[in-house]
PDB file of C-alpha atoms in Angstrom:
ATOM      1  CA  UNK A  10       6.899  11.135  13.652  1.00 41.00           C
ATOM      2  CA  UNK A  11       9.553   8.764  12.863  1.00 46.00           C
ATOM      3  CA  UNK A  12      13.185   9.783  11.681  1.00 63.00           C
ATOM      4  CA  UNK A  13      13.645   7.776   9.059  1.00 83.00           C
ATOM      5  CA  UNK A  14      11.206   8.044   5.825  1.00 95.00           C
ATOM      6  CA  UNK A  15       8.402   6.007   6.154  1.00 97.00           C
ATOM      7  CA  UNK A  16       5.817   4.864   3.150  1.00 98.00           C
ATOM      8  CA  UNK A  17       2.580   3.874   4.166  1.00 98.00           C
ATOM      9  CA  UNK A  18       0.742   1.615   1.654  1.00 98.00           C
ATOM     10  CA  UNK A  19      -2.021  -0.661   0.799  1.00 98.00           C
ATOM     11  CA  UNK A  20      -1.917  -2.947  -2.109  1.00 98.00           C
ATOM     12  CA  UNK A  21      -5.451  -2.289  -2.950  1.00 96.00           C
ATOM     13  CA  UNK A  22      -4.430   1.317  -3.501  1.00 97.00           C
ATOM     14  CA  UNK A  23      -3.458   2.492  -7.162  1.00 98.00           C
ATOM     15  CA  UNK A  24      -2.429   5.845  -5.622  1.00 98.00           C
ATOM     16  CA  UNK A  25       0.410   3.621  -3.403  1.00 98.00           C
ATOM     17  CA  UNK A  26       1.143   1.796  -6.652  1.00 98.00           C
ATOM     18  CA  UNK A  27       2.106   4.649  -8.327  1.00 98.00           C
ATOM     19  CA  UNK A  28       4.165   6.189  -5.305  1.00 98.00           C
ATOM     20  CA  UNK A  29       5.817   2.356  -5.087  1.00 98.00           C
ATOM     21  CA  UNK A  30       7.657   2.709  -8.285  1.00 98.00           C
ATOM     22  CA  UNK A  31       9.101   6.086  -7.248  1.00 97.00           C
ATOM     23  CA  UNK A  32       9.563   5.904  -3.736  1.00 97.00           C
ATOM     24  CA  UNK A  33      13.240   4.830  -3.484  1.00 95.00           C
ATOM     25  CA  UNK A  34      14.096   7.596  -6.404  1.00 96.00           C
ATOM     26  CA  UNK A  35      12.328   9.830  -4.020  1.00 95.00           C
ATOM     27  CA  UNK A  36      13.243   8.761  -0.362  1.00 95.00           C
ATOM     28  CA  UNK A  37      16.223   7.050  -0.914  1.00 93.00           C
ATOM     29  CA  UNK A  38      16.953   3.318  -0.449  1.00 91.00           C
ATOM     30  CA  UNK A  39      16.375   3.295   3.044  1.00 92.00           C
ATOM     31  CA  UNK A  40      12.724   3.989   3.025  1.00 96.00           C
ATOM     32  CA  UNK A  41      10.929   1.608   5.175  1.00 96.00           C
ATOM     33  CA  UNK A  42       7.439   0.209   3.620  1.00 98.00           C
ATOM     34  CA  UNK A  43       5.127   0.024   6.190  1.00 98.00           C
ATOM     35  CA  UNK A  44       1.887  -1.994   5.572  1.00 98.00           C
ATOM     36  CA  UNK A  45      -1.608  -0.574   6.522  1.00 98.00           C
ATOM     37  CA  UNK A  46      -5.169  -1.645   5.735  1.00 97.00           C
ATOM     38  CA  UNK A  47      -6.930   1.288   3.772  1.00 96.00           C
ATOM     39  CA  UNK A  48     -10.085  -0.446   4.983  1.00 94.00           C
ATOM     40  CA  UNK A  49      -9.336  -0.103   8.733  1.00 95.00           C
ATOM     41  CA  UNK A  50      -8.310   3.836   7.827  1.00 96.00           C
ATOM     42  CA  UNK A  51     -11.671   4.127   6.050  1.00 94.00           C
ATOM     43  CA  UNK A  52     -13.594   2.806   8.971  1.00 95.00           C
ATOM     44  CA  UNK A  53     -11.795   4.793  11.599  1.00 95.00           C
ATOM     45  CA  UNK A  54     -12.478   8.140   9.693  1.00 95.00           C
ATOM     46  CA  UNK A  55     -15.957   7.643   8.575  1.00 93.00           C
ATOM     47  CA  UNK A  56     -15.488   7.446   4.685  1.00 90.00           C
ATOM     48  CA  UNK A  57     -15.680   5.361   1.811  1.00 88.00           C
ATOM     49  CA  UNK A  58     -13.180   4.752  -0.955  1.00 89.00           C
ATOM     50  CA  UNK A  59     -13.598   6.695  -4.205  1.00 89.00           C
ATOM     51  CA  UNK A  60     -13.301   3.691  -6.294  1.00 87.00           C
ATOM     52  CA  UNK A  61     -16.810   2.540  -4.946  1.00 87.00           C
ATOM     53  CA  UNK A  62     -18.397   5.832  -5.167  1.00 89.00           C
ATOM     54  CA  UNK A  63     -20.080   5.693  -8.786  1.00 88.00           C
ATOM     55  CA  UNK A  64     -19.853   9.714  -9.022  1.00 88.00           C
ATOM     56  CA  UNK A  65     -16.261   9.766  -8.466  1.00 90.00           C
ATOM     57  CA  UNK A  66     -14.886   6.520 -10.011  1.00 93.00           C
ATOM     58  CA  UNK A  67     -14.581   7.582 -13.574  1.00 93.00           C
ATOM     59  CA  UNK A  68     -12.600  10.671 -13.017  1.00 94.00           C
ATOM     60  CA  UNK A  69     -10.366   8.346 -10.474  1.00 95.00           C
ATOM     61  CA  UNK A  70      -9.573   6.082 -12.440  1.00 96.00           C
ATOM     62  CA  UNK A  71      -8.846   8.829 -15.513  1.00 97.00           C
ATOM     63  CA  UNK A  72      -6.494  10.365 -13.076  1.00 97.00           C
ATOM     64  CA  UNK A  73      -4.573   7.410 -12.120  1.00 97.00           C
ATOM     65  CA  UNK A  74      -4.051   6.421 -15.730  1.00 98.00           C
ATOM     66  CA  UNK A  75      -2.876   9.538 -16.733  1.00 98.00           C
ATOM     67  CA  UNK A  76      -0.268   9.612 -13.813  1.00 98.00           C
ATOM     68  CA  UNK A  77       0.777   6.158 -15.060  1.00 98.00           C
ATOM     69  CA  UNK A  78       1.452   7.396 -18.262  1.00 98.00           C
ATOM     70  CA  UNK A  79       3.223  10.510 -17.038  1.00 98.00           C
ATOM     71  CA  UNK A  80       5.753   8.736 -14.846  1.00 97.00           C
ATOM     72  CA  UNK A  81       6.372   6.263 -18.001  1.00 97.00           C
ATOM     73  CA  UNK A  82       4.627   3.137 -16.275  1.00 98.00           C
ATOM     74  CA  UNK A  83       2.853   0.234 -18.127  1.00 97.00           C
ATOM     75  CA  UNK A  84      -0.744   1.043 -18.962  1.00 98.00           C
ATOM     76  CA  UNK A  85      -2.969   0.475 -15.925  1.00 98.00           C
ATOM     77  CA  UNK A  86      -4.856  -2.854 -15.905  1.00 98.00           C
ATOM     78  CA  UNK A  87      -7.598  -2.700 -13.367  1.00 97.00           C
ATOM     79  CA  UNK A  88      -8.354  -5.699 -11.642  1.00 96.00           C
ATOM     80  CA  UNK A  89     -11.887  -7.149 -11.348  1.00 93.00           C
ATOM     81  CA  UNK A  90     -13.354  -6.505  -9.183  1.00 91.00           C
ATOM     82  CA  UNK A  91     -12.081  -2.635  -8.139  1.00 93.00           C
ATOM     83  CA  UNK A  92     -11.820  -1.973  -5.429  1.00 91.00           C
ATOM     84  CA  UNK A  93     -10.278  -5.154  -4.196  1.00 91.00           C
ATOM     85  CA  UNK A  94     -10.781  -6.547  -0.342  1.00 95.00           C
ATOM     86  CA  UNK A  95      -7.071  -6.000   0.396  1.00 97.00           C
ATOM     87  CA  UNK A  96      -7.102  -7.902   3.995  1.00 97.00           C
ATOM     88  CA  UNK A  97      -5.612 -11.113   3.287  1.00 98.00           C
ATOM     89  CA  UNK A  98      -2.987  -9.803   0.857  1.00 98.00           C
ATOM     90  CA  UNK A  99      -2.120  -7.364   3.598  1.00 98.00           C
ATOM     91  CA  UNK A 100      -1.548  -9.968   6.243  1.00 98.00           C
ATOM     92  CA  UNK A 101       0.519 -11.723   3.697  1.00 98.00           C
ATOM     93  CA  UNK A 102       2.906  -8.479   3.529  1.00 98.00           C
ATOM     94  CA  UNK A 103       3.073  -8.677   7.371  1.00 98.00           C
ATOM     95  CA  UNK A 104       4.102 -12.401   6.915  1.00 98.00           C
ATOM     96  CA  UNK A 105       6.809 -11.867   4.363  1.00 98.00           C
ATOM     97  CA  UNK A 106       8.317  -8.598   6.212  1.00 98.00           C
ATOM     98  CA  UNK A 107       8.923 -11.534   8.878  1.00 97.00           C
ATOM     99  CA  UNK A 108      10.745 -13.872   6.155  1.00 97.00           C
ATOM    100  CA  UNK A 109      12.884 -10.583   5.169  1.00 97.00           C
ATOM    101  CA  UNK A 110      10.929 -10.063   1.754  1.00 98.00           C
ATOM    102  CA  UNK A 111       8.074  -7.658   2.649  1.00 97.00           C
ATOM    103  CA  UNK A 112       8.934  -4.849  -0.086  1.00 97.00           C
ATOM    104  CA  UNK A 113       9.754  -7.701  -2.777  1.00 98.00           C
ATOM    105  CA  UNK A 114       6.309  -8.991  -1.856  1.00 98.00           C
ATOM    106  CA  UNK A 115       4.424  -5.766  -2.084  1.00 98.00           C
ATOM    107  CA  UNK A 116       6.109  -4.781  -5.662  1.00 98.00           C
ATOM    108  CA  UNK A 117       5.319  -8.363  -6.721  1.00 98.00           C
ATOM    109  CA  UNK A 118       1.626  -7.844  -5.572  1.00 98.00           C
ATOM    110  CA  UNK A 119       1.246  -4.306  -7.132  1.00 98.00           C
ATOM    111  CA  UNK A 120       2.501  -5.349 -10.476  1.00 98.00           C
ATOM    112  CA  UNK A 121       0.075  -8.481 -10.290  1.00 98.00           C
ATOM    113  CA  UNK A 122      -2.495  -6.129  -9.695  1.00 98.00           C
ATOM    114  CA  UNK A 123      -2.088  -3.000 -11.728  1.00 98.00           C
ATOM    115  CA  UNK A 124      -0.232  -4.319 -14.605  1.00 98.00           C
ATOM    116  CA  UNK A 125      -1.770  -7.439 -15.140  1.00 98.00           C
ATOM    117  CA  UNK A 126      -5.103  -6.825 -13.226  1.00 97.00           C
ATOM    118  CA  UNK A 127      -5.018  -9.666 -10.753  1.00 97.00           C
ATOM    119  CA  UNK A 128      -7.544  -9.687  -8.207  1.00 97.00           C
ATOM    120  CA  UNK A 129      -5.736  -9.858  -4.784  1.00 97.00           C
ATOM    121  CA  UNK A 130      -8.883 -10.646  -2.908  1.00 97.00           C
ATOM    122  CA  UNK A 131      -8.970 -14.810  -3.250  1.00 97.00           C
ATOM    123  CA  UNK A 132      -6.166 -16.232  -0.980  1.00 97.00           C
ATOM    124  CA  UNK A 133      -4.971 -18.307  -4.332  1.00 98.00           C
ATOM    125  CA  UNK A 134      -3.818 -15.124  -5.678  1.00 98.00           C
ATOM    126  CA  UNK A 135      -1.778 -13.857  -2.993  1.00 98.00           C
ATOM    127  CA  UNK A 136      -0.055 -17.577  -2.762  1.00 98.00           C
ATOM    128  CA  UNK A 137       0.772 -16.862  -6.252  1.00 98.00           C
ATOM    129  CA  UNK A 138       2.761 -13.735  -5.619  1.00 98.00           C
ATOM    130  CA  UNK A 139       4.272 -15.794  -2.807  1.00 98.00           C
ATOM    131  CA  UNK A 140       5.401 -18.076  -4.948  1.00 98.00           C
ATOM    132  CA  UNK A 141       6.750 -15.731  -7.677  1.00 96.00           C
ATOM    133  CA  UNK A 142       9.024 -14.019  -4.794  1.00 97.00           C
ATOM    134  CA  UNK A 143      10.069 -17.621  -4.209  1.00 97.00           C
ATOM    135  CA  UNK A 144       8.550 -17.636  -0.463  1.00 98.00           C
ATOM    136  CA  UNK A 145       7.003 -20.784   0.937  1.00 98.00           C
ATOM    137  CA  UNK A 146       3.462 -20.544  -0.251  1.00 98.00           C
ATOM    138  CA  UNK A 147       2.216 -23.361   1.850  1.00 97.00           C
ATOM    139  CA  UNK A 148       3.737 -21.715   5.014  1.00 98.00           C
ATOM    140  CA  UNK A 149       1.871 -18.379   4.004  1.00 98.00           C
ATOM    141  CA  UNK A 150      -1.040 -20.578   3.554  1.00 98.00           C
ATOM    142  CA  UNK A 151      -1.063 -21.615   7.015  1.00 97.00           C
ATOM    143  CA  UNK A 152       0.024 -18.504   8.730  1.00 97.00           C
ATOM    144  CA  UNK A 153      -2.782 -16.347   6.906  1.00 97.00           C
ATOM    145  CA  UNK A 154      -5.452 -18.247   9.634  1.00 94.00           C
ATOM    146  CA  UNK A 155      -3.170 -17.565  12.410  1.00 96.00           C
ATOM    147  CA  UNK A 156      -4.557 -15.163  15.306  1.00 98.00           C
ATOM    148  CA  UNK A 157      -1.233 -13.847  15.891  1.00 97.00           C
ATOM    149  CA  UNK A 158      -0.965 -12.737  12.340  1.00 97.00           C
ATOM    150  CA  UNK A 159      -4.220 -11.264  12.241  1.00 97.00           C
ATOM    151  CA  UNK A 160      -3.273  -9.318  15.430  1.00 98.00           C
ATOM    152  CA  UNK A 161      -0.194  -8.027  14.075  1.00 98.00           C
ATOM    153  CA  UNK A 162      -1.791  -6.190  11.290  1.00 98.00           C
ATOM    154  CA  UNK A 163      -4.884  -4.677  13.821  1.00 97.00           C
ATOM    155  CA  UNK A 164      -1.693  -3.063  15.839  1.00 98.00           C
ATOM    156  CA  UNK A 165      -0.098  -1.912  12.768  1.00 97.00           C
ATOM    157  CA  UNK A 166      -3.456  -0.039  11.789  1.00 97.00           C
ATOM    158  CA  UNK A 167      -3.998   1.186  15.492  1.00 97.00           C
ATOM    159  CA  UNK A 168      -0.311   2.472  15.594  1.00 97.00           C
ATOM    160  CA  UNK A 169      -0.532   4.343  11.909  1.00 97.00           C
ATOM    161  CA  UNK A 170      -3.942   5.845  13.193  1.00 97.00           C
ATOM    162  CA  UNK A 171      -2.536   6.778  16.469  1.00 97.00           C
ATOM    163  CA  UNK A 172       0.140   8.693  14.322  1.00 95.00           C
ATOM    164  CA  UNK A 173      -2.088  10.692  11.995  1.00 96.00           C
ATOM    165  CA  UNK A 174      -2.027   8.452   8.955  1.00 97.00           C
ATOM    166  CA  UNK A 175      -5.198   9.242   7.079  1.00 96.00           C
ATOM    167  CA  UNK A 176      -4.927   7.455   3.983  1.00 96.00           C
ATOM    168  CA  UNK A 177      -2.516   5.677   1.503  1.00 98.00           C
ATOM    169  CA  UNK A 178      -0.161   6.398   0.473  1.00 98.00           C
ATOM    170  CA  UNK A 179       1.167   8.381   3.144  1.00 98.00           C
ATOM    171  CA  UNK A 180       4.915   9.492   3.869  1.00 98.00           C
ATOM    172  CA  UNK A 181       6.613  10.337   6.714  1.00 97.00           C
ATOM    173  CA  UNK A 182       9.302  12.447   5.832  1.00 95.00           C
ATOM    174  CA  UNK A 183      10.884  15.253   7.206  1.00 90.00           C
ATOM    175  CA  UNK A 184       9.007  15.159  10.263  1.00 89.00           C
ATOM    176  CA  UNK A 185       5.778  15.429   8.570  1.00 95.00           C
ATOM    177  CA  UNK A 186       3.061  13.254   7.284  1.00 97.00           C
ATOM    178  CA  UNK A 187       2.292  13.777   3.558  1.00 97.00           C
ATOM    179  CA  UNK A 188      -0.819  12.188   2.446  1.00 97.00           C
ATOM    180  CA  UNK A 189      -1.086  11.347  -1.335  1.00 96.00           C
ATOM    181  CA  UNK A 190       1.065  10.046  -4.631  1.00 97.00           C
ATOM    182  CA  UNK A 191       1.167  13.935  -5.769  1.00 96.00           C
ATOM    183  CA  UNK A 192       2.549  14.708  -2.503  1.00 97.00           C
ATOM    184  CA  UNK A 193       5.565  12.703  -2.792  1.00 97.00           C
ATOM    185  CA  UNK A 194       7.751  15.676  -4.093  1.00 96.00           C
ATOM    186  CA  UNK A 195       7.408  17.637  -1.061  1.00 96.00           C
ATOM    187  CA  UNK A 196       7.901  14.843   1.226  1.00 97.00           C
ATOM    188  CA  UNK A 197      11.349  14.225  -0.345  1.00 96.00           C
ATOM    189  CA  UNK A 198      11.950  18.085  -0.232  1.00 95.00           C
ATOM    190  CA  UNK A 199      11.307  18.012   3.268  1.00 94.00           C
ATOM    191  CA  UNK A 200      13.448  15.091   3.832  1.00 93.00           C
ATOM    192  CA  UNK A 201      16.407  16.636   1.880  1.00 92.00           C
ATOM    193  CA  UNK A 202      15.685  19.543   4.025  1.00 91.00           C
ATOM    194  CA  UNK A 203      16.028  17.984   7.098  1.00 87.00           C
ATOM    195  CA  UNK A 204      18.951  15.628   6.122  1.00 84.00           C
ATOM    196  CA  UNK A 205      20.848  18.812   5.343  1.00 85.00           C
ATOM    197  CA  UNK A 206      20.276  20.516   8.923  1.00 74.00           C
TER     198      UNK A 206
END
């Protein structure tokens, strides 16, 4: 486990979006935002997103909308389709990190997806987020096809799985992994206890 607090996220996850709005207040300004492709986690653990499961979808949507309201966030505007394919968007996060803007890009992309209902599956939507963050969209457009960037995302996925990350959001805090938006308070308490030792 990392000594620093780590926030594992995927831009397609509404639970990760909810956590992203509270992560700094809970785990501190130095928390590391770590992109991971939730589809890779689903494949590894042989499971399917609740958003793609008709019998679970309505309850999941209602739960997320209720949490957003309780957290004082704007009403959720769901992308169409949901869940989105986040492969291109997550490659873009890796690229943005290298420009020193990974968190800014992720925050803008989360807002686009869940406050404005933008589908982040198309390349064009991802490039629009880059432009909003004052990043070079043309450079990103070229980089998205580079084998090295694709491999970089595969490697972060493999490392996350090797460390025991099961889903998103996951928080590495206080020497433990905490999976789920609802676990953020527990992760914060564990981190505070660790830091007080």
